[in-house]
Amino acid sequence: MKRVKKLLDRLLIAIIYITILLFILYPFLCVFYRALFVDGSFNISMLNNFLTNDIKLLTNSLKTAVLSTIISTATAVCVGVFYLVSGRRTRKAINLIMMLTMISPPFVTSLSYITLFGRRGFITHDILGLTVNTYGMWGIVLMQSLGFISLNCLVVTGTLSRINSKIIYSARDLGADTTSVIKDIVIPMLKSTILIIALLTFVRSLADFTTPAIIGGNFNTMATEAYMSMVAYGDITRASVINVVLFIPALLVFIIYRKNIKNTDMNESGEIEEDILSKSGILYSIMKLVSITFILLILLQYASIFLSAFTKKQMGVSYFTLQNFVDARAHISGVFVRSAVYSLISGLCGAVLGILMGYYLEIRKLRFMGLIDFVAMMPYIIPGSFFGIGYILAFRGAPFFLTGTATIVVLNMLFKQLPFSSKIGIEASNQISSETINSVKDLGGTDFDVIKDVVMPMSKNSLFVSFANGFTATMTTVGSIIFLVYPGQKVATLVMFDVIQGGKYSVGSVIAILIILMTMAVNVIFYKALIRRNVNVS
Amino acid sequence: MFLEVKNLTKKYNKKTVVSDVSFGVEEGELLTILGPSGCGKTTVLRALGGFLKLDKGKITLDGVDITTIPPEERPVSTVFQSYGLFPHMRVLDNVIYGLKFAGIKRKDAEKIGIEMLEKVHLKGEEKKLPSQLSGGQQQRVALARGLVTHPKLLLLDEPLSNLDAKLRLELRSEIKAIQREFNITTIFVTHDQEEAFSVADKIMLMNEGELVQFDMPRNLYEKPVTKFSLDFIGSVNYDEENNRFCRLEDVYFHKDGEEMEVLDSSFKGQLMEYVLLTSDGTTIRTVSLDKSHEYGTGEKVRAVVKWFALDEMMLGGQ
């Protein structure tokens, strides 16, 4: 029996090594190969061509990214401070709203933008009576900022909750009013965090193609160009070149990020004490104003989507109806089931894989696991479309022939969220004391028994968290799978994207609401299950 | 009274954490608030620092009612148990932080800060970050930071709990010396009875939110007013049957004493501790500094016991 178990252990290790190298590193290299090699030899002419002819795309992308980063980061800090100073009820409200944006498809913002500010938008057309072209860079910047804010806020409040409240008390004790505390203590202690969220936002903005595609108008970014190259011209080489260029700033950012993440404590965040600062001072008032403005904008977005889904216009007058839902049916039959199934599979497998990785890396300290860990982080930094194109290049030929199948989509989703699930897995393993592990061996168990009887059961909470995240990510993803999914195999987000591109905004809103509801349901179920387990979520 | 506290009451979610506590402290005095965990002593301190809204009560400092004044405006400095040092600022910047709100220019503040650091034996550490200092050094920085603004009241919340035994003794006397030198009214919270006794001019003993006894250390020890006081302070031998008690040092070996048997003896380094069985079956403990005579288990000895009646004690004291 021991022999079998030892074999299983080796098998698991092999699976981890092979799958990660095959399904992350290999596709990644394929894109590079396609972009930098012509007829088998290294050739940067395509790269050069792109940089000389299409430099405007690059500058557009960078301009947008910088602006979105500044706005989103500054706002996140404001909301963080507002959260710190607010009472329990306000904090709860902020948490709920941020949660909502995290479980929404990424281009919900664009959709609401059109609904509100488009040619026939509620605000521009119906209220202000204008028929203007509001598409363009600033629309993109605003919508991206709104979309990225939730994750940034989460990171900021996480850091704030780890600040020892006695530090703030000491400052007050020594005479500091709220403005001084924010200026001298809170913001300096957030420096590292601010850098991190700025870097994250920058990368996400560069990679975002749905927002510019929907509301960019004539303003093209690298990401949209890559998308257009594939979809309109079928030019996978050009798409590869663009993605390689996009990768460079992403890599730089990632290096800086890694350096700084070591300095910040990213562990469990606790509760911030209440009444820690008084609600006074100019600085606080400004931050509060900014926070409330953005929160209202977010709420406005969802209100507009809600309205858009439940109303139709006739002769310029809107009325409530469920007709949009009926219209949507034609588009979505079977789609939600497919989305849910994909999400379930990728969520579960991703979670398990993450825990196993954590075990082999942290507890067994396997030799090449460091490298594997690095590779596993890669999907985090490369744009979604990069990953998608990589999969096409890697698996369309022999011996895989996976293009057009459900398998390639699920695999893509699974490995796309490995950075998150592996990090959760590593933390889960860190929390298991070596004494517990040694006891298994001491009593006669093998390594496989350690995994089966100790690591897996003790990581149940982490599995839940990984799963919930994986499910949500898959349900709301677009970028990496947009090229992998064939007609007849559509998933919910892609249908929504198509429908919006086709101008059927109301139907798009319906689908958005359904996606949100489904994702929310799963998250709530798992959250409740976690609570019943009486657990701290890390 | 320099500091007057009247009817201090604080409730958290219907639970009364501090109940109707009143006391006073003279200027320059060091009061220790002593009690077990959860007795409310830290709550009293936080109330004095201004970090709590009181349910009832009034606090007067140097003739001024400070009950509703926020911490940034109170002339009170607090040194927290975890020190609360600003991790991103150097030692000197930590120490002089409070001075900028007193309107003191940076150059002057730095001078004052360096002087203060010398006083707490941290000369030369100005440019270090708190994380580069040991626990004892961090504590001194926190103390310096609290003192430099010349507060009217200094509050220390279990300042020595995070340190090892030897360091505690060292810093204990340093704190006492500094307090005397600055003549600053101080309140020191601790759960360690010996610590309280070594530094305090007066001790306020608390239990379950109530003030049990307020007195000089000696009186607290010799004239406890409740069984809790008796139990908490020092070690006690009880004779429930005869309703009496005595301290360990009230039992001593003497040839004219009653006969007893040694049940156990332990070498405690500085002294010997014995468990004795009296002729009427009571078990009592005693200590002896005399290591030339070490008694072993089972040995028969003679000892005198000075008993005190329990009721008598409860009526005595304040």
Tab-separated table of C-alpha atoms in Angstrom, chain A residues 88 164-178 180-181 183-189 191 273 275-276 278 280, chain B residues 46 49 51 53 70-74 76-80 82-89 94 97-101 145-146 149:
chain	number	residue	atom	x	y	z
A	88	ARG	CA	-20.068	50.503	11.175
A	164	ASN	CA	-2.117	49.268	15.018
A	165	SER	CA	-4.813	51.588	16.298
A	166	LYS	CA	-2.512	52.633	19.127
A	167	ILE	CA	-0.343	54.407	16.593
A	168	ILE	CA	-3.230	56.642	15.612
A	169	TYR	CA	-4.204	57.114	19.243
A	170	SER	CA	-0.653	58.123	20.059
A	171	ALA	CA	-0.689	60.730	17.327
A	172	ARG	CA	-3.937	62.184	18.652
A	173	ASP	CA	-2.626	61.939	22.174
A	174	LEU	CA	0.309	64.104	21.140
A	175	GLY	CA	-1.969	66.727	19.686
A	176	ALA	CA	-2.612	65.731	16.085
A	177	ASP	CA	-6.019	66.604	14.633
A	178	THR	CA	-7.600	64.439	11.946
A	180	SER	CA	-2.512	65.825	10.640
A	181	VAL	CA	-3.124	62.179	11.363
A	183	LYS	CA	-1.178	63.536	6.435
A	184	ASP	CA	1.524	62.379	8.846
A	185	ILE	CA	0.528	58.857	9.696
A	186	VAL	CA	-2.064	57.228	7.462
A	187	ILE	CA	-0.823	58.217	4.031
A	188	PRO	CA	2.881	57.609	4.732
A	189	MET	CA	1.990	54.182	6.052
A	191	LYS	CA	2.989	54.378	0.570
A	273	GLU	CA	-11.551	49.894	15.425
A	275	ASP	CA	-14.293	55.983	16.351
A	276	ILE	CA	-10.606	56.038	15.837
A	278	SER	CA	-12.945	62.410	14.501
A	280	SER	CA	-13.249	66.832	11.094
B	46	ARG	CA	-8.448	55.231	28.266
B	49	GLY	CA	-6.693	59.792	27.921
B	51	PHE	CA	-10.378	57.824	24.009
B	53	LYS	CA	-17.133	58.500	25.858
B	70	PRO	CA	-10.762	65.118	22.836
B	71	PRO	CA	-7.327	63.513	23.209
B	72	GLU	CA	-5.558	65.923	20.888
B	73	GLU	CA	-6.485	68.801	23.141
B	74	ARG	CA	-5.960	67.207	26.530
B	76	VAL	CA	-2.412	64.174	28.912
B	77	SER	CA	0.156	61.782	27.402
B	78	THR	CA	-0.356	58.047	27.089
B	79	VAL	CA	2.264	55.332	26.670
B	80	PHE	CA	0.461	52.284	25.317
B	82	SER	CA	2.475	48.172	22.443
B	83	TYR	CA	4.137	51.617	22.518
B	84	GLY	CA	2.316	52.864	19.397
B	85	LEU	CA	5.507	54.175	17.811
B	86	PHE	CA	5.231	55.509	14.263
B	87	PRO	CA	7.002	52.795	12.278
B	88	HIS	CA	7.786	55.010	9.315
B	89	MET	CA	9.456	57.765	11.342
B	94	ASN	CA	8.793	60.076	16.818
B	97	TYR	CA	6.068	64.730	16.915
B	98	GLY	CA	3.932	66.279	19.633
B	99	LEU	CA	5.997	69.448	19.724
B	100	LYS	CA	4.850	70.684	16.344
B	101	PHE	CA	1.313	71.020	17.651
B	145	ARG	CA	7.752	60.971	23.280
B	146	GLY	CA	5.096	61.192	25.966
B	149	THR	CA	5.279	67.754	25.570
